[in-house]
Amino acid sequence: MTTVPSRRRPTIDDVAEAAGVSRGTVSRVLNGGRWVSQDAKAAVDAAIRKTGYRVNPHARSLATNRTGSVAFLLTEDHQLLFEDPNFSMLLTGAAQALAERQLSLVLIMAGSAAEQERALAYIEAGHVDGVLLVSAHSGQRLISDIVDSKVPAIACGIPLGFQKRLGYVAADDLEGAREMVAHLRGLGRERIATIAGPEDTPGGVTRLEGYRLELGEAFDERLVRHGDYGRASGEAAMRELLEADPTIDAVFVANDRMAAGAIDALRTAGRRVPEDVAVGGFDDSSIAVGTDPALTTMRQPFERISAEMVRLLLQVIEGERPAAITLPTELVVRDSA
């Protein structure tokens, strides 16, 4: 019987020989490319492709004390990952941005206190290199625990109460809300109500503040209701607003899911959208084009938010100070306003 010799697995030395550089140069390229010229990096990358070299993740982890993975920590109930398109867009964007850097994403759902305790224990045990913290509510002990643990982390949205200790990437909720209210006023609407988000979330706080600032002296506390970002809460809030003031001719809603619920309530009440009541949302999620009529809304740049969160997190992992970025929103005019 004739045995066929197995093909030897390429090594760093093989890559160095093919690239015409030292073994140390190859190692530096594999570990982030610091102190390597562009020409040397290009030669190493070409040699890796030519030789078919693959990094041994276990050996690399031991050498760098890195796991090569990042946690996407969603502090909401599990079903919201599927019900709220914002979360799936952020998750997809983060996974893509990490994959481009040959890093893995670990999804951790932690809506309850018990789940958050387990998540913190997992993170502090060193199973991930850093955390992308999504949908954190002010007052949650988890935020404080993550900050105190010194594990690299970046939040999605302003981490209320921890702005000076935790880096973040946020959409410009304040200016976005102001622009939407200005748009509704520009349509000639005078009794503009709002359905704000939860008061322990950055969007709930800041979008309401933008609404208040834009209305100025015309602000009326009686035209404010809060929802939980869910469609049913938007419908209930709209019913309450109509009962409180039947003369309402426009409503700014803090997210698209609640705006869809508001449209449902208006239809049930026999109000036409936008003829009787104009409706403006926030997010420009897939829900915005599924309502009848299609929803005028403020677009959040979810893909860029994800990419910037990953970029800032990797900087913190490398020892840099946390940074904060606020990205502009964009008015998208459709049929509802």
Protein backbone atom coordinates (compact mmCIF):
# COMPACT_ATOMS: atom_id res chain seq x y z
CA MET A 1 0.00 0.00 0.00
CA THR A 2 1.30 3.41 -0.96
CA THR A 3 0.81 6.27 1.51
CA VAL A 4 0.40 9.80 0.27
CA PRO A 5 2.41 12.27 2.35
CA SER A 6 0.26 15.00 3.86
CA ARG A 7 0.93 18.54 2.75
CA ARG A 8 2.87 20.47 5.38
CA ARG A 9 0.99 23.39 6.91
CA PRO A 10 2.62 26.73 5.94
CA THR A 11 4.41 28.55 8.75
CA ILE A 12 5.34 32.15 9.50
CA ASP A 13 8.84 31.33 8.22
CA ASP A 14 7.36 30.30 4.86
CA VAL A 15 5.47 33.59 4.66
CA ALA A 16 8.59 35.57 5.57
CA GLU A 17 10.63 33.80 2.88
CA ALA A 18 7.95 34.36 0.24
CA ALA A 19 7.60 38.04 1.18
CA GLY A 20 11.32 38.67 1.47
CA VAL A 21 10.97 40.09 4.99
CA SER A 22 11.92 38.98 8.49
CA ARG A 23 9.85 36.69 10.66
CA GLY A 24 9.31 39.60 13.07
CA THR A 25 7.82 41.73 10.30
CA VAL A 26 5.31 38.98 9.50
CA SER A 27 4.43 38.71 13.18
CA ARG A 28 3.82 42.45 13.45
CA VAL A 29 1.53 42.37 10.40
CA LEU A 30 -0.45 39.50 11.89
CA ASN A 31 -0.85 41.41 15.15
CA GLY A 32 -2.17 44.66 13.74
CA GLY A 33 0.46 46.04 11.42
CA ARG A 34 2.05 48.56 13.79
CA TRP A 35 5.54 49.79 12.86
CA VAL A 36 5.32 48.14 9.45
CA SER A 37 5.63 50.03 6.16
CA GLN A 38 2.83 49.82 3.62
CA ASP A 39 5.14 48.07 1.13
CA ALA A 40 6.15 45.42 3.69
CA LYS A 41 2.54 44.88 4.72
CA ALA A 42 1.48 44.47 1.10
CA ALA A 43 4.28 41.95 0.53
CA VAL A 44 3.26 39.95 3.62
CA ASP A 45 -0.43 39.98 2.65
CA ALA A 46 0.48 38.70 -0.83
CA ALA A 47 2.72 36.00 0.67
CA ILE A 48 -0.07 34.87 2.99
CA ARG A 49 -2.37 34.41 0.01
CA LYS A 50 0.34 32.65 -1.99
CA THR A 51 1.35 30.20 0.74
CA GLY A 52 -2.15 29.62 2.10
CA TYR A 53 -0.99 30.43 5.62
CA ARG A 54 -3.68 30.42 8.30
CA VAL A 55 -3.36 31.86 11.80
CA ASN A 56 -3.60 29.32 14.60
CA PRO A 57 -6.22 31.06 16.78
CA HIS A 58 -5.30 29.13 19.93
CA ALA A 59 -1.62 29.96 19.65
CA ARG A 60 -2.38 33.57 18.82
CA SER A 61 -4.65 33.87 21.86
CA LEU A 62 -1.92 32.56 24.13
CA ALA A 63 0.65 34.90 22.63
CA THR A 64 -1.46 38.07 22.68
CA ASN A 65 -3.78 37.37 25.62
CA ARG A 66 -6.66 38.09 23.23
CA THR A 67 -9.69 35.97 22.38
CA GLY A 68 -10.34 37.45 18.95
CA SER A 69 -14.01 37.99 19.82
CA VAL A 70 -16.23 40.87 20.92
CA ALA A 71 -19.54 40.74 22.80
CA PHE A 72 -22.67 42.39 21.40
CA LEU A 73 -24.51 42.87 24.69
CA LEU A 74 -28.22 43.61 24.23
CA THR A 75 -29.88 44.50 27.52
CA GLU A 76 -33.44 43.84 26.35
CA ASP A 77 -35.85 40.92 26.33
CA HIS A 78 -34.96 38.26 23.77
CA GLN A 79 -37.92 38.78 21.47
CA LEU A 80 -36.94 42.40 20.79
CA LEU A 81 -34.01 41.24 18.68
CA PHE A 82 -36.59 39.96 16.20
CA GLU A 83 -39.34 42.52 16.77
CA ASP A 84 -37.25 45.70 16.60
CA PRO A 85 -35.43 46.03 13.26
CA ASN A 86 -33.01 48.57 14.77
CA PHE A 87 -31.29 45.89 16.83
CA SER A 88 -30.93 43.48 13.91
CA MET A 89 -29.42 46.26 11.78
CA LEU A 90 -26.91 47.12 14.50
CA LEU A 91 -26.07 43.44 15.01
CA THR A 92 -25.56 42.83 11.30
CA GLY A 93 -23.40 45.93 10.93
CA ALA A 94 -21.24 45.06 13.92
CA ALA A 95 -20.74 41.49 12.73
CA GLN A 96 -19.66 42.73 9.30
CA ALA A 97 -17.27 45.32 10.71
CA LEU A 98 -15.66 42.72 12.99
CA ALA A 99 -15.45 40.11 10.21
CA GLU A 100 -13.47 42.58 8.10
CA ARG A 101 -10.90 42.54 10.90
CA GLN A 102 -11.06 38.74 11.28
CA LEU A 103 -12.79 39.03 14.66
CA SER A 104 -15.82 37.14 15.89
CA LEU A 105 -19.02 38.48 17.44
CA VAL A 106 -20.60 36.87 20.49
CA LEU A 107 -24.27 37.77 20.97
CA ILE A 108 -25.31 38.06 24.63
CA MET A 109 -28.97 38.70 25.47
CA ALA A 110 -29.39 40.06 28.98
CA GLY A 111 -32.83 41.50 29.63
CA SER A 112 -33.31 40.32 33.20
CA ALA A 113 -31.18 40.99 36.28
CA ALA A 114 -30.16 37.32 36.45
CA GLU A 115 -29.10 37.32 32.79
CA GLN A 116 -27.11 40.48 33.32
CA GLU A 117 -25.26 38.93 36.25
CA ARG A 118 -24.34 35.90 34.13
CA ALA A 119 -23.31 38.17 31.26
CA LEU A 120 -21.04 40.19 33.52
CA ALA A 121 -19.43 37.04 34.93
CA TYR A 122 -18.80 35.76 31.38
CA ILE A 123 -17.30 39.06 30.28
CA GLU A 124 -15.12 39.49 33.37
CA ALA A 125 -13.82 35.92 32.95
CA GLY A 126 -12.00 37.11 29.83
CA HIS A 127 -14.03 35.27 27.19
CA VAL A 128 -14.20 38.41 25.02
CA ASP A 129 -11.82 41.27 24.34
CA GLY A 130 -14.45 43.98 24.64
CA VAL A 131 -18.15 44.83 24.73
CA LEU A 132 -20.52 46.63 22.39
CA LEU A 133 -23.22 47.75 24.83
CA VAL A 134 -26.61 48.19 23.16
CA SER A 135 -29.87 49.58 24.58
CA ALA A 136 -28.62 50.20 28.09
CA HIS A 137 -31.11 51.92 30.40
CA SER A 138 -29.98 54.49 32.94
CA GLY A 139 -30.02 53.06 36.44
CA GLN A 140 -29.03 49.59 35.28
CA ARG A 141 -26.32 48.27 37.56
CA LEU A 142 -24.79 46.47 34.58
CA ILE A 143 -23.46 49.71 33.10
CA SER A 144 -21.71 50.63 36.32
CA ASP A 145 -20.34 47.11 36.73
CA ILE A 146 -18.89 47.07 33.20
CA VAL A 147 -17.28 50.48 33.71
CA ASP A 148 -15.84 49.38 37.05
CA SER A 149 -14.55 46.10 35.58
CA LYS A 150 -12.25 48.03 33.20
CA VAL A 151 -13.28 45.73 30.36
CA PRO A 152 -13.08 47.76 27.11
CA ALA A 153 -16.59 48.83 26.13
CA ILE A 154 -18.40 51.23 23.81
CA ALA A 155 -22.09 52.09 24.14
CA CYS A 156 -24.67 52.61 21.43
CA GLY A 157 -26.26 55.90 22.36
CA ILE A 158 -25.30 58.23 25.18
CA PRO A 159 -24.77 56.17 28.36
CA LEU A 160 -26.79 58.38 30.70
CA GLY A 161 -24.80 59.12 33.83
CA PHE A 162 -21.59 57.64 32.43
CA GLN A 163 -20.79 59.99 29.55
CA LYS A 164 -17.36 60.83 30.98
CA ARG A 165 -16.39 57.23 31.74
CA LEU A 166 -17.67 55.25 28.77
CA GLY A 167 -17.15 55.90 25.06
CA TYR A 168 -20.18 55.87 22.80
CA VAL A 169 -21.56 56.37 19.31
CA ALA A 170 -24.91 58.15 19.07
CA ALA A 171 -27.23 59.60 16.47
CA ASP A 172 -27.94 63.29 16.94
CA ASP A 173 -31.30 62.76 18.65
CA LEU A 174 -31.66 66.37 19.74
CA GLU A 175 -31.21 67.96 16.31
CA GLY A 176 -33.11 65.14 14.64
CA ALA A 177 -36.13 65.79 16.83
CA ARG A 178 -35.90 69.52 16.24
CA GLU A 179 -35.77 69.02 12.48
CA MET A 180 -38.84 66.76 12.50
CA VAL A 181 -40.86 69.21 14.61
CA ALA A 182 -39.76 72.07 12.35
CA HIS A 183 -40.91 70.04 9.36
CA LEU A 184 -44.34 69.50 10.92
CA ARG A 185 -44.64 73.21 11.74
CA GLY A 186 -43.64 74.00 8.18
CA LEU A 187 -46.70 72.10 7.03
CA GLY A 188 -48.84 74.58 8.95
CA ARG A 189 -49.54 72.28 11.91
CA GLU A 190 -50.06 74.06 15.21
CA ARG A 191 -51.15 71.46 17.81
CA ILE A 192 -48.16 69.13 17.62
CA ALA A 193 -48.12 66.34 20.21
CA THR A 194 -45.33 63.89 20.91
CA ILE A 195 -45.06 60.26 21.96
CA ALA A 196 -41.67 60.08 23.66
CA GLY A 197 -39.62 57.00 24.45
CA PRO A 198 -38.86 55.64 27.94
CA GLU A 199 -37.48 58.23 30.31
CA ASP A 200 -34.51 56.02 31.23
CA THR A 201 -33.18 55.82 27.65
CA PRO A 202 -31.05 58.40 25.81
CA GLY A 203 -33.48 58.57 22.91
CA GLY A 204 -36.43 58.99 25.24
CA VAL A 205 -34.76 61.89 27.03
CA THR A 206 -33.00 63.68 24.19
CA ARG A 207 -35.70 63.47 21.49
CA LEU A 208 -38.23 64.86 23.96
CA GLU A 209 -35.83 67.71 24.73
CA GLY A 210 -35.46 68.45 21.01
CA TYR A 211 -39.25 68.56 20.64
CA ARG A 212 -39.53 70.93 23.61
CA LEU A 213 -36.77 73.24 22.38
CA GLU A 214 -38.17 73.50 18.86
CA LEU A 215 -41.66 74.39 20.08
CA GLY A 216 -40.33 76.96 22.54
CA GLU A 217 -43.21 78.92 24.09
CA ALA A 218 -45.72 76.73 22.23
CA PHE A 219 -44.64 73.67 24.26
CA ASP A 220 -47.58 72.15 26.16
CA GLU A 221 -46.90 69.42 28.71
CA ARG A 222 -50.45 68.10 28.14
CA LEU A 223 -49.46 67.04 24.63
CA VAL A 224 -46.70 64.69 25.85
CA ARG A 225 -47.07 60.95 26.39
CA HIS A 226 -44.45 58.24 26.88
CA GLY A 227 -44.27 54.77 25.35
CA ASP A 228 -41.92 51.81 25.63
CA TYR A 229 -40.86 51.92 21.94
CA GLY A 230 -43.34 49.12 21.15
CA ARG A 231 -46.17 49.45 18.63
CA ALA A 232 -48.91 48.80 21.20
CA SER A 233 -47.62 51.56 23.47
CA GLY A 234 -47.69 54.00 20.55
CA GLU A 235 -51.29 53.11 19.83
CA ALA A 236 -52.30 53.52 23.48
CA ALA A 237 -50.48 56.86 23.79
CA MET A 238 -52.15 58.21 20.65
CA ARG A 239 -55.58 57.30 21.99
CA GLU A 240 -54.81 59.17 25.22
CA LEU A 241 -53.62 62.23 23.31
CA LEU A 242 -56.77 62.36 21.18
CA GLU A 243 -58.93 62.10 24.29
CA ALA A 244 -56.97 64.88 25.97
CA ASP A 245 -57.04 67.20 22.97
CA PRO A 246 -59.09 66.36 19.87
CA THR A 247 -57.60 69.39 18.06
CA ILE A 248 -54.18 67.73 17.67
CA ASP A 249 -53.14 68.05 14.02
CA ALA A 250 -49.65 66.47 14.16
CA VAL A 251 -47.61 64.10 16.29
CA PHE A 252 -43.89 63.50 16.51
CA VAL A 253 -43.21 59.93 17.64
CA ALA A 254 -39.83 58.92 19.06
CA ASN A 255 -39.48 55.76 16.96
CA ASP A 256 -41.06 54.08 13.94
CA ARG A 257 -42.66 51.18 15.85
CA MET A 258 -44.63 53.55 18.08
CA ALA A 259 -45.44 55.73 15.06
CA ALA A 260 -47.00 52.71 13.36
CA GLY A 261 -49.12 52.20 16.47
CA ALA A 262 -50.12 55.86 16.43
CA ILE A 263 -51.32 55.50 12.83
CA ASP A 264 -53.37 52.47 13.89
CA ALA A 265 -55.05 54.53 16.65
CA LEU A 266 -55.73 57.45 14.32
CA ARG A 267 -57.33 55.15 11.76
CA THR A 268 -59.53 53.58 14.45
CA ALA A 269 -60.58 57.07 15.58
CA GLY A 270 -61.55 58.00 12.03
CA ARG A 271 -58.69 60.48 11.58
CA ARG A 272 -56.99 60.64 8.21
CA VAL A 273 -53.20 60.66 7.95
CA PRO A 274 -51.87 63.17 6.98
CA GLU A 275 -54.97 65.21 6.11
CA ASP A 276 -56.24 65.42 9.70
CA VAL A 277 -53.14 64.46 11.67
CA ALA A 278 -49.59 64.39 10.28
CA VAL A 279 -47.30 61.73 11.77
CA GLY A 280 -43.51 61.84 11.96
CA GLY A 281 -41.34 59.00 13.27
CA PHE A 282 -37.69 58.38 14.04
CA ASP A 283 -35.25 55.66 12.81
CA ASP A 284 -36.16 54.99 9.16
CA SER A 285 -36.36 51.27 9.87
CA SER A 286 -38.10 48.76 7.60
CA ILE A 287 -41.35 49.57 9.44
CA ALA A 288 -41.39 53.07 7.95
CA VAL A 289 -42.15 51.80 4.45
CA GLY A 290 -44.68 49.23 5.68
CA THR A 291 -47.16 51.64 7.26
CA ASP A 292 -50.17 53.03 5.38
CA PRO A 293 -49.40 55.74 4.53
CA ALA A 294 -45.63 55.35 4.38
CA LEU A 295 -43.95 57.09 7.30
CA THR A 296 -42.06 60.36 7.23
CA THR A 297 -39.19 59.81 9.64
CA MET A 298 -35.66 60.71 10.72
CA ARG A 299 -33.04 58.32 9.37
CA GLN A 300 -30.43 56.99 11.78
CA PRO A 301 -27.19 55.86 10.04
CA PHE A 302 -27.24 52.39 11.62
CA GLU A 303 -24.52 50.90 9.41
CA ARG A 304 -22.15 53.74 10.24
CA ILE A 305 -23.06 53.60 13.94
CA SER A 306 -22.09 49.91 14.02
CA ALA A 307 -18.84 50.51 12.15
CA GLU A 308 -17.85 53.41 14.40
CA MET A 309 -18.67 51.43 17.54
CA VAL A 310 -16.35 48.64 16.41
CA ARG A 311 -13.62 51.11 15.46
CA LEU A 312 -13.75 52.92 18.78
CA LEU A 313 -13.88 49.66 20.74
CA LEU A 314 -10.77 48.32 19.03
CA GLN A 315 -8.99 51.56 19.89
CA VAL A 316 -9.90 51.10 23.57
CA ILE A 317 -8.72 47.48 23.43
CA GLU A 318 -5.39 48.77 22.14
CA GLY A 319 -5.11 51.06 25.16
CA GLU A 320 -6.41 54.35 23.80
CA ARG A 321 -8.77 56.58 25.76
CA PRO A 322 -12.52 56.13 25.10
CA ALA A 323 -13.96 58.50 22.53
CA ALA A 324 -17.48 59.68 21.75
CA ILE A 325 -19.02 60.34 18.35
CA THR A 326 -22.37 61.91 17.46
CA LEU A 327 -23.61 61.25 13.92
CA PRO A 328 -26.17 63.36 12.02
CA THR A 329 -29.66 62.14 11.20
CA GLU A 330 -31.54 62.80 7.97
CA LEU A 331 -35.15 63.77 7.34
CA VAL A 332 -36.91 61.30 5.03
CA VAL A 333 -40.21 62.70 3.74
CA ARG A 334 -42.90 60.20 2.77
CA ASP A 335 -46.71 60.34 2.77
CA SER A 336 -47.55 60.59 6.49
CA ALA A 337 -46.35 64.18 6.86
